[in-house]
Tab-separated table of C-alpha atoms and ligand atoms in Angstrom:
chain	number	residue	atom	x	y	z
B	1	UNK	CA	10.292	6.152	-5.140
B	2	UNK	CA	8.752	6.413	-1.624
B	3	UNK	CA	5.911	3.898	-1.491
B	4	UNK	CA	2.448	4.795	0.117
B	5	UNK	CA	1.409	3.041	2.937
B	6	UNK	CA	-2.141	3.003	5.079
B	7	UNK	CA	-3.476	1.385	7.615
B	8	UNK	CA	-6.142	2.266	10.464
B	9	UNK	CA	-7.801	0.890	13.694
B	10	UNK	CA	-11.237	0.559	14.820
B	11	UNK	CA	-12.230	2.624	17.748
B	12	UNK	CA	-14.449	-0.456	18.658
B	13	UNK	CA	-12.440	-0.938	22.265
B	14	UNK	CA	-9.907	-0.187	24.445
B	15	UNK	CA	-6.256	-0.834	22.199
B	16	UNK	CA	-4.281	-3.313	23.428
B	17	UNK	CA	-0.889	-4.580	23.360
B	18	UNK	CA	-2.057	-6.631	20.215
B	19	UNK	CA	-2.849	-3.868	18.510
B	20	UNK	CA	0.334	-1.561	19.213
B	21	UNK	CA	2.554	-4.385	18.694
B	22	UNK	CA	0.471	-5.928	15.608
B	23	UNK	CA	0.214	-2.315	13.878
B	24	UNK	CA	0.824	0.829	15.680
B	25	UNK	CA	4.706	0.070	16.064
B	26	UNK	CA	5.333	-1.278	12.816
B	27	UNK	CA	3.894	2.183	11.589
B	28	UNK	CA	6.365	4.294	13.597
B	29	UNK	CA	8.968	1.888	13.176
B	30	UNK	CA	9.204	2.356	9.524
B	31	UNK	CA	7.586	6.520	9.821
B	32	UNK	CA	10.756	7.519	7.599
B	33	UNK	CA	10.465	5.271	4.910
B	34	UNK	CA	6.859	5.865	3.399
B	35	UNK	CA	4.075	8.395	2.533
B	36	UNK	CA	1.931	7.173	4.770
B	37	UNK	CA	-1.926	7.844	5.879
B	38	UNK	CA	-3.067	6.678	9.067
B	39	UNK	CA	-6.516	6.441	10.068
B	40	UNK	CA	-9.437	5.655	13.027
B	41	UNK	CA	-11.405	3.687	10.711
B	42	UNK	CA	-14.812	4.532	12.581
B	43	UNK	CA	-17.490	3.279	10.225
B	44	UNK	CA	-15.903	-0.218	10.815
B	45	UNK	CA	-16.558	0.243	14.245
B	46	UNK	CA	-20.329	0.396	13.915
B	47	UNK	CA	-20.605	-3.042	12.163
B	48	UNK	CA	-20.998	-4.794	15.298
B	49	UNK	CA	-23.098	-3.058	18.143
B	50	UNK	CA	-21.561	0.191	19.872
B	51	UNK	CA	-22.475	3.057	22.250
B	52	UNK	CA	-22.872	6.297	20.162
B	53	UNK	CA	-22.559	8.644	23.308
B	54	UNK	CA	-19.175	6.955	23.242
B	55	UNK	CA	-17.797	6.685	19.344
B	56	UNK	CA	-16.846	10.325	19.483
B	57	UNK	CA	-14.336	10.050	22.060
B	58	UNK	CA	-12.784	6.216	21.510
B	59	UNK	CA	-11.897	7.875	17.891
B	60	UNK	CA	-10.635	10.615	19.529
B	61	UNK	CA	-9.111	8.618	21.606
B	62	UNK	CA	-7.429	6.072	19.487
B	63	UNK	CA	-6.022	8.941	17.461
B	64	UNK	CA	-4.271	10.041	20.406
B	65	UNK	CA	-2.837	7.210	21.047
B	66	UNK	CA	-1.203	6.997	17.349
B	67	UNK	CA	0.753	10.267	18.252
B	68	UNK	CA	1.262	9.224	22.377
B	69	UNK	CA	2.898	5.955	20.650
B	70	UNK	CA	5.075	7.881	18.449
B	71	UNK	CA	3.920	8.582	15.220
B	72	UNK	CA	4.758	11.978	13.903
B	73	UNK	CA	1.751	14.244	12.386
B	74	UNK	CA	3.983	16.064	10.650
B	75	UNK	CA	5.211	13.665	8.169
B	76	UNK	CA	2.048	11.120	8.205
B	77	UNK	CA	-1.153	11.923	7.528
B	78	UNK	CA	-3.521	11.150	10.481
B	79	UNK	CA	-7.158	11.100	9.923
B	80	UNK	CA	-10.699	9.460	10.876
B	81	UNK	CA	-12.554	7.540	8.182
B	82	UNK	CA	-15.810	9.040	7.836
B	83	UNK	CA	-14.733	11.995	7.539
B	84	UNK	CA	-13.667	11.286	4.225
B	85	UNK	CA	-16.826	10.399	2.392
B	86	UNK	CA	-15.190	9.011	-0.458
B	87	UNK	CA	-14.702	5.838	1.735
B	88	UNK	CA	-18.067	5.184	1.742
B	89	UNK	CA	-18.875	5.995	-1.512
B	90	UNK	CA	-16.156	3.891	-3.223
B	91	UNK	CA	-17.133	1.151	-0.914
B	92	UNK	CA	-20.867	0.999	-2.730
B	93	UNK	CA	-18.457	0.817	-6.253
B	94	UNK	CA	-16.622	-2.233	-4.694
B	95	UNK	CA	-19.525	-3.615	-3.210
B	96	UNK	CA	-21.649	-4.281	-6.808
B	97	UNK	CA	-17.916	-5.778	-7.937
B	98	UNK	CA	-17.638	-8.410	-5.156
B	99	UNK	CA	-19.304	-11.707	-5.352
B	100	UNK	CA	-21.302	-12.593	-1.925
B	101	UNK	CA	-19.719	-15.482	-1.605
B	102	UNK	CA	-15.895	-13.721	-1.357
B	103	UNK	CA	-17.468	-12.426	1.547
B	104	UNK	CA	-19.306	-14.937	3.209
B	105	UNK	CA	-15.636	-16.901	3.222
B	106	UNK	CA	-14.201	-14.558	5.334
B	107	UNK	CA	-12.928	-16.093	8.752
B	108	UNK	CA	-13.537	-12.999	11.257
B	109	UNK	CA	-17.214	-12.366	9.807
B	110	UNK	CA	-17.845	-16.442	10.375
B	111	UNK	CA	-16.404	-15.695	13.772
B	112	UNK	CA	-17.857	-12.377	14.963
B	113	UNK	CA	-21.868	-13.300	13.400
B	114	UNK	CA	-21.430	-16.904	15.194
B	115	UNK	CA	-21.485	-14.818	18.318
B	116	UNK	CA	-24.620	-13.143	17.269
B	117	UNK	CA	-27.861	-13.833	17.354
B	118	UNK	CA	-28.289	-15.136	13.440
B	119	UNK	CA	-30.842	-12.568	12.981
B	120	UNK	CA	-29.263	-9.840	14.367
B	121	UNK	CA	-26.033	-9.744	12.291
B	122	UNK	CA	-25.455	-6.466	10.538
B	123	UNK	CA	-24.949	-6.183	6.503
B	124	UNK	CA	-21.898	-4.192	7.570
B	125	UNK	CA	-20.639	-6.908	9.071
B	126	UNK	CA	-20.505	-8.954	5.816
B	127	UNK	CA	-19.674	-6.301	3.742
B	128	UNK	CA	-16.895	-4.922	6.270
B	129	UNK	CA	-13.730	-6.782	4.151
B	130	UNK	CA	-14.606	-4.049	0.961
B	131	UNK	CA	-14.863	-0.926	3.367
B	132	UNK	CA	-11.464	-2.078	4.075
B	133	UNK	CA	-10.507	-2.102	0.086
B	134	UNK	CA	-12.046	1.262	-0.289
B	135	UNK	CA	-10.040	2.050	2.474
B	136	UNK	CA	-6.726	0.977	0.979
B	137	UNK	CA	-7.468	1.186	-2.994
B	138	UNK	CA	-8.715	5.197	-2.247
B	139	UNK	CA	-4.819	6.024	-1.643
B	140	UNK	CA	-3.254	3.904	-4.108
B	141	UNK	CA	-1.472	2.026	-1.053
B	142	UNK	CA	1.477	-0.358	-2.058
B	143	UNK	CA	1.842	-1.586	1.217
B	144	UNK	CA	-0.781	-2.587	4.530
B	145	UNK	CA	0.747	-2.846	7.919
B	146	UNK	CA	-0.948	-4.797	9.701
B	147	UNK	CA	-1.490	-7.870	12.191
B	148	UNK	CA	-1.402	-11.591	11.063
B	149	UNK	CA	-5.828	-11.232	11.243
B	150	UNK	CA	-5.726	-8.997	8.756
B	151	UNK	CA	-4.284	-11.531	6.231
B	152	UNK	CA	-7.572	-12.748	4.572
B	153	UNK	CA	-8.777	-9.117	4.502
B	154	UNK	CA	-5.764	-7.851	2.469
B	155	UNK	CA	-6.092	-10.958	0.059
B	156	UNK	CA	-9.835	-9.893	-0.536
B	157	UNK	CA	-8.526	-6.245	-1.176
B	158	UNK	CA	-6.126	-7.582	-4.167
B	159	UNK	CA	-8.597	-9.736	-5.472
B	160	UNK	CA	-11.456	-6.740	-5.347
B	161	UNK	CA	-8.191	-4.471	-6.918
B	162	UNK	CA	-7.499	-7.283	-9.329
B	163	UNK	CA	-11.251	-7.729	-10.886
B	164	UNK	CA	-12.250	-4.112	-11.300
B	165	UNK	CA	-9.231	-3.130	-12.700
B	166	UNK	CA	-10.072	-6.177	-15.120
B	167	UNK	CA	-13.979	-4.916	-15.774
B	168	UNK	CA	-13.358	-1.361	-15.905
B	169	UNK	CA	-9.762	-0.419	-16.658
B	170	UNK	CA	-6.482	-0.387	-14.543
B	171	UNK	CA	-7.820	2.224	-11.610
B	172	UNK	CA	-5.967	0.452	-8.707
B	173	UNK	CA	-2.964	0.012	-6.925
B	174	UNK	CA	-3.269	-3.781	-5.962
B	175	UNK	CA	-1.575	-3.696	-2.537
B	176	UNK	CA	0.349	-6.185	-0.116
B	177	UNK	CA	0.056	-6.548	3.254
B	178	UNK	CA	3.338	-6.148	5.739
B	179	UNK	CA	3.254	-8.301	9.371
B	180	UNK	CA	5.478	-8.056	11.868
B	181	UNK	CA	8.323	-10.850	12.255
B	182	UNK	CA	7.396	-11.041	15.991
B	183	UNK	CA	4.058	-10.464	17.648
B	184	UNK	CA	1.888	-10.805	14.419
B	185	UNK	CA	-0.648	-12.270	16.644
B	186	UNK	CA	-0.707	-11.907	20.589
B	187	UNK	CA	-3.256	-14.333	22.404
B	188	UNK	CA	-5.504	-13.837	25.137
B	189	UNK	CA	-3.465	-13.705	28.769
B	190	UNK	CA	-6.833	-15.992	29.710
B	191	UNK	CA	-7.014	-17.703	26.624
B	192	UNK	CA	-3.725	-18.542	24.662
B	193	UNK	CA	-6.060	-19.847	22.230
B	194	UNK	CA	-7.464	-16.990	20.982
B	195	UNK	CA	-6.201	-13.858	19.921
B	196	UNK	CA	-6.114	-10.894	21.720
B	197	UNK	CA	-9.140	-8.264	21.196
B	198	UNK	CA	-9.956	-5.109	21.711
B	199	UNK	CA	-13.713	-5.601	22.261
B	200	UNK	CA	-13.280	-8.798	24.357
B	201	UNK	CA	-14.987	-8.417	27.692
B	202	UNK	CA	-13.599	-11.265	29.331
B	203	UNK	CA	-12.078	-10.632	32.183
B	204	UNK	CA	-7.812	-10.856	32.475
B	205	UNK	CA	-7.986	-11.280	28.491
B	206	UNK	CA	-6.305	-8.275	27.108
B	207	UNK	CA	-3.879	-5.652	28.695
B	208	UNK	CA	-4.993	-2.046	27.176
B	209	UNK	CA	-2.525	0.376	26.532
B	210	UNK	CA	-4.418	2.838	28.943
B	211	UNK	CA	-4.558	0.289	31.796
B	212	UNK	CA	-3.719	1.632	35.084
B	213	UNK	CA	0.264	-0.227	35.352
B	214	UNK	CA	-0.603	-1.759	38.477
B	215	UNK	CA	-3.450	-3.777	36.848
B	216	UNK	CA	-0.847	-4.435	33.699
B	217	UNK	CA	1.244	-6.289	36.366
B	218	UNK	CA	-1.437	-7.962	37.504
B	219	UNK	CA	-2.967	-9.001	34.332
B	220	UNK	CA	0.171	-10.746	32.884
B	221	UNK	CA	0.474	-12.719	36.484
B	222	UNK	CA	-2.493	-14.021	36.123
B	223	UNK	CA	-1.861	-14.937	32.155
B	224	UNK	CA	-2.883	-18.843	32.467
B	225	UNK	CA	-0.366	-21.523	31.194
B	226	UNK	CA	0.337	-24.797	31.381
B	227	UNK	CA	0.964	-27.747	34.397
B	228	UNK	CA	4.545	-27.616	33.128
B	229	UNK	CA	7.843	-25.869	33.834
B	230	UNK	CA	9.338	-25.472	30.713
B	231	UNK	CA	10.412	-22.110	29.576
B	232	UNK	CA	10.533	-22.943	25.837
B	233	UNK	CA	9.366	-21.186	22.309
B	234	UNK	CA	7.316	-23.778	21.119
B	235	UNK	CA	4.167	-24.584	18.611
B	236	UNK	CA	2.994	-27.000	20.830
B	237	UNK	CA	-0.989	-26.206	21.779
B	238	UNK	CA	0.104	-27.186	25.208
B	239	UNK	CA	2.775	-24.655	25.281
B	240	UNK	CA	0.595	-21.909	23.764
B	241	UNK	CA	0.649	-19.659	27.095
B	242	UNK	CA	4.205	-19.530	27.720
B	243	UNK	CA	4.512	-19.119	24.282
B	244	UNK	CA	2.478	-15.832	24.225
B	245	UNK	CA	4.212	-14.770	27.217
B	246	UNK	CA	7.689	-15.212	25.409
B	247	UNK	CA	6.283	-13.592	22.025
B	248	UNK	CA	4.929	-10.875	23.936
B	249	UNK	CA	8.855	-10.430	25.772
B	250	UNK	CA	10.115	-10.633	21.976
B	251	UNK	CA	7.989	-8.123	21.130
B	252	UNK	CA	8.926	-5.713	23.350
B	253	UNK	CA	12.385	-6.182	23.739
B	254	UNK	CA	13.171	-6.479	19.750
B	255	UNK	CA	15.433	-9.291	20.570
B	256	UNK	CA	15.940	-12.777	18.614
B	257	UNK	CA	14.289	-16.075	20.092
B	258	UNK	CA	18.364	-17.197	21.811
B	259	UNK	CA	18.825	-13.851	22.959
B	260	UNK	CA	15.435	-13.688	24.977
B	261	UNK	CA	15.930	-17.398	26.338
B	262	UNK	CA	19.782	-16.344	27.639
B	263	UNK	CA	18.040	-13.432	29.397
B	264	UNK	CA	15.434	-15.526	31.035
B	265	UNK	CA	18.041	-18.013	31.817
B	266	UNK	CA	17.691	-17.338	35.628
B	267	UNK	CA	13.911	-17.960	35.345
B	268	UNK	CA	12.911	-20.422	37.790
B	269	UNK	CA	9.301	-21.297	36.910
B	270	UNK	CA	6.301	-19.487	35.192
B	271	UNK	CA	6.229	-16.774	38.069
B	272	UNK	CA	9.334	-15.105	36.995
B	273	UNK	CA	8.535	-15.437	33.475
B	274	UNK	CA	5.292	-13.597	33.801
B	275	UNK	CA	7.241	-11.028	36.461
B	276	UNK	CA	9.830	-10.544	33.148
B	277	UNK	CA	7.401	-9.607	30.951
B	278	UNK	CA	5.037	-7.403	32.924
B	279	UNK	CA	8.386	-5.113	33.728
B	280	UNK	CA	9.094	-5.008	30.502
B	281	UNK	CA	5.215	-4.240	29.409
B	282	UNK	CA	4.735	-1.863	32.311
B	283	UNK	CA	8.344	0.203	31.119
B	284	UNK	CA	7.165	0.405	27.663
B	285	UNK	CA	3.352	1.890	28.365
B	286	UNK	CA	4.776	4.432	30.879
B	287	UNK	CA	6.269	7.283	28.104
B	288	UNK	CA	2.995	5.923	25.940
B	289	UNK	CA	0.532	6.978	28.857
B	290	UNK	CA	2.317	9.986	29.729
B	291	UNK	CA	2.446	10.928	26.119
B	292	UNK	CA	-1.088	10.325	25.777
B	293	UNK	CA	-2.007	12.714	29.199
B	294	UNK	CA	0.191	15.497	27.819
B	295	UNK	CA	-1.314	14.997	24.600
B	296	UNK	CA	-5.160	14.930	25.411
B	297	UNK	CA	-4.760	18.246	27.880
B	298	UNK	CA	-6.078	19.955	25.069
B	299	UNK	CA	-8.312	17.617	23.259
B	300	UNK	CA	-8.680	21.045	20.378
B	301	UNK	CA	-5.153	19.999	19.098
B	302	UNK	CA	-6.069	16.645	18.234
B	303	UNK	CA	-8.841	17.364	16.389
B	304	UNK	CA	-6.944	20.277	14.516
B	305	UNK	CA	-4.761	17.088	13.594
B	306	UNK	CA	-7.309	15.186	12.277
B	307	UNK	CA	-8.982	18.254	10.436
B	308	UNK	CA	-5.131	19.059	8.889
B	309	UNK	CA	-5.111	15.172	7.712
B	310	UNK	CA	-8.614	14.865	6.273
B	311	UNK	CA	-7.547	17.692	4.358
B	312	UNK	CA	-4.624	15.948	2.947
B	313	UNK	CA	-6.438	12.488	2.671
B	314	UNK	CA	-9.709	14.086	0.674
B	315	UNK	CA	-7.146	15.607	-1.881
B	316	UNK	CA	-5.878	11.915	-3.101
B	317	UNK	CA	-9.542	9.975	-1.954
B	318	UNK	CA	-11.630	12.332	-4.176
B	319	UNK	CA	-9.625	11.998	-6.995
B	320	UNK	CA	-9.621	8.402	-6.592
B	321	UNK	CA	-12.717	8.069	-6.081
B	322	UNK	CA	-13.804	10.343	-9.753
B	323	UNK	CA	-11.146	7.852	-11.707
B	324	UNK	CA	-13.366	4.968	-10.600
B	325	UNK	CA	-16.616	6.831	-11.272
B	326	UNK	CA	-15.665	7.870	-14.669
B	327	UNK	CA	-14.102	4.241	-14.981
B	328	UNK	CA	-17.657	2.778	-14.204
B	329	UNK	CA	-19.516	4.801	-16.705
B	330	UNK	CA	-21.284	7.332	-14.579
B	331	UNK	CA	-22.360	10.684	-15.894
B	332	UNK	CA	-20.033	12.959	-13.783
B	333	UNK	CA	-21.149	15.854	-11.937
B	334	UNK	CA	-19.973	19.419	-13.608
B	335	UNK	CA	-19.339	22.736	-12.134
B	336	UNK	CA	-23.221	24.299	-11.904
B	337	UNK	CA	-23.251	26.824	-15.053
B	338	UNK	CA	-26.382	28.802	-15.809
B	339	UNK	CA	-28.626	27.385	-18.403
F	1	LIG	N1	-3.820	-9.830	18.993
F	1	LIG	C1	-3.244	-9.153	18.017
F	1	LIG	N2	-1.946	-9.352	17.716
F	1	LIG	C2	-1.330	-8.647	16.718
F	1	LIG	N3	-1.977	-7.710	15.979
F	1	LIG	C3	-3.272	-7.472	16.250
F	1	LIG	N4	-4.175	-6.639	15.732
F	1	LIG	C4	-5.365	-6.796	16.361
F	1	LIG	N5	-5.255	-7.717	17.320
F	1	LIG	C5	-3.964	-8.172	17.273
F	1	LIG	C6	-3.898	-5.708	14.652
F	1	LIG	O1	-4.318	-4.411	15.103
F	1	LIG	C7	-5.001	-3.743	14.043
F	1	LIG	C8	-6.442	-3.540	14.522
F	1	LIG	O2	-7.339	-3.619	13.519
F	1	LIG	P1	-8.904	-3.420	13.729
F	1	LIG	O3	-9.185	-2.455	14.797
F	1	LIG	O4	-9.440	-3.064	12.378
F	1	LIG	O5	-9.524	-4.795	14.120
F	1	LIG	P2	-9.085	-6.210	14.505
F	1	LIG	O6	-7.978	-6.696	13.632
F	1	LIG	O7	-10.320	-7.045	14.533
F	1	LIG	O8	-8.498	-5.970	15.969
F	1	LIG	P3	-9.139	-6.293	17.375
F	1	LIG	O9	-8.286	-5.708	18.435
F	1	LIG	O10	-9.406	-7.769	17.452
F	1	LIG	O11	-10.477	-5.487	17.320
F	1	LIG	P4	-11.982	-5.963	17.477
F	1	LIG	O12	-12.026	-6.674	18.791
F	1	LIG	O13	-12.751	-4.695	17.446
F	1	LIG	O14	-12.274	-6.858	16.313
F	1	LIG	C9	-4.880	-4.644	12.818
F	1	LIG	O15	-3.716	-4.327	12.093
F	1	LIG	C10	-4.755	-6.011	13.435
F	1	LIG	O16	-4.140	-6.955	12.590
């Protein structure tokens, strides 16, 4: 049988290569195979601050760029978050069956309140990992694409799947989460250390699939490495830009580790590594950005789109969403009849 798939992306930044190679293309890679639902999972994005006179358009935005990368609204279902309510509500139902301290273990909330002031951190932010269940469990997913910093997330999914289905009766898909074999996790061109972001403001970090091509070359020039010369795969911390820089290559080209090292074989020194890659980074956002200007000409057929797919999604989400209800005990709401 055709397995269900979902997955979505905060509008919380610019997307980046990270994100198309971490997510995006493994959806349209594999667009044949599954029932899928694709979404702009906008109530995540408000969990750290954000600009409401922007949210409107980044979701907008980030939907576009789902279809300008190649996924086909015909056969997936594309559709924002909250405008499926039954996220949010199923979310509260998750939320009284997860113990605080699955939560407080999670690695990106330590990460993202630890830039915070202590006092400022949002409940959202905590809570964000079982959003992301209701997310998933709503469509009976089998499978998550997603990037490597996802991992923890889907874990916390199958282990929130796993216990109400144990308190309340087998409601629940319990899902797995898919990764790419190459570019699960793209680093920061300033920072190999760290992992590429979307809401990173530092400058040279990230390139963004909408960034202007010259300042794509530029970026990936400037991508810092090492004292070395040594044009090598490696796990070495050292080693971690030139790394990056061949992961990213590997990531756009498709090709295996020998294959990418025989066509760098004329490589004399970092600058013609970074030169490699930026041609092949710039070649593969041109058809996305023209895509995405052809696309967004007429901003109404995006949104009828996303109204066609929350359609779809609210037929399987409010179902879901009544099984768990009536699976919990609550007194369900009837058709109104006259007394
Ligand atoms: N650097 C990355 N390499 C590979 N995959 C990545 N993803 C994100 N960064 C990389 C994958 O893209 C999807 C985005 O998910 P998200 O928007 O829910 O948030 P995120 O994982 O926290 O991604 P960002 O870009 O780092 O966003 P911000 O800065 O807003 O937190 C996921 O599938 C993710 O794995």
């Amino acid at each position: 049988m055709t397995k269900r798939v979902l997955s979505g992306i905060q509008p919380s930044g610019n997307l980046t290569i990270g994100n198309y190679v971490g997510a995006i293309r493994q959806w349209i890679e594999n667009q044949d195979q599954y029932d899928a639902y694709y979404c702009v999972v906008d109530l995540h994005a408000i969990t750290v601050g954000h600009d409401p006179a922007a949210l409107a358009n980044k979701t907008r935005e980030v939907a576009a760029l789902y279809l300008a990368c190649g996924l086909n609204p015909d056969t997936n279902v594309v559709f924002v978050q909250s405008h499926i309510p039954a996220h949010s509500q199923l979310e509260w139902l998750l939320t009284c069956a997860t113990p605080l301290g699955w939560l407080y273990r999670m690695t990106q909330f330590k990460d993202k309140s630890a830039k915070q002031e202590q006092e400022s951190v949002s409940t959202g932010l905590l809570s964000y990992p079982v959003l992301m269940a209701a997310d998933i469990l709503l469509y009976h997913a089998e499978l998550v694409p997603v990037g490597d910093d996802q991992k923890q997330h889907i874990e916390l999914t199958r282990d929130v799947a796993q216990r109400f289905n144990h308190l309340y009766g087998e409601i629940f898909t319990v899902p797995e989460g898919i990764y790419p074999t190459t570019g699960a996790r793209i680093m920061g061109f300033d920072d190999p250390t760290t992992k590429m972001s979307k809401s990173s403001d530092a400058q040279k970090h990230a390139v963004h699939l909408l960034d202007d091509l010259k300042q794509v070359h530029k970026t990936i020039m400037s991508a810092v490495t090492d004292s070395g010369n040594e044009i090598v795969f490696s796990k070495d911390p050292e080693k971690a830009g030139v790394n990056n820089l061949l992961t990213v290559y590997q990531a756009f080209t498709g090709k295996s580790e020998s294959e990418v090292m025989a066509n760098l074989a004329d490589a004399r020194g970092y600058g013609d590594l970074k030169k490699a890659v930026a041609e092949i980074v710039v070649e593969a956002l041109r058809p996305i950005q023209e895509n995405y200007a052809e696309l967004t000409d007429d901003v109404s057929y995006i949104d009828s789109i996303l109204a066609y797919g929350a359609e779809k999604a609210s037929e399987v989400a409010e179902k879901t969403l009544k099984e768990a209800q009536e699976a919990m005990g609550f007194l369900m709401a009837r058709q109104t009849v006259k007394p």
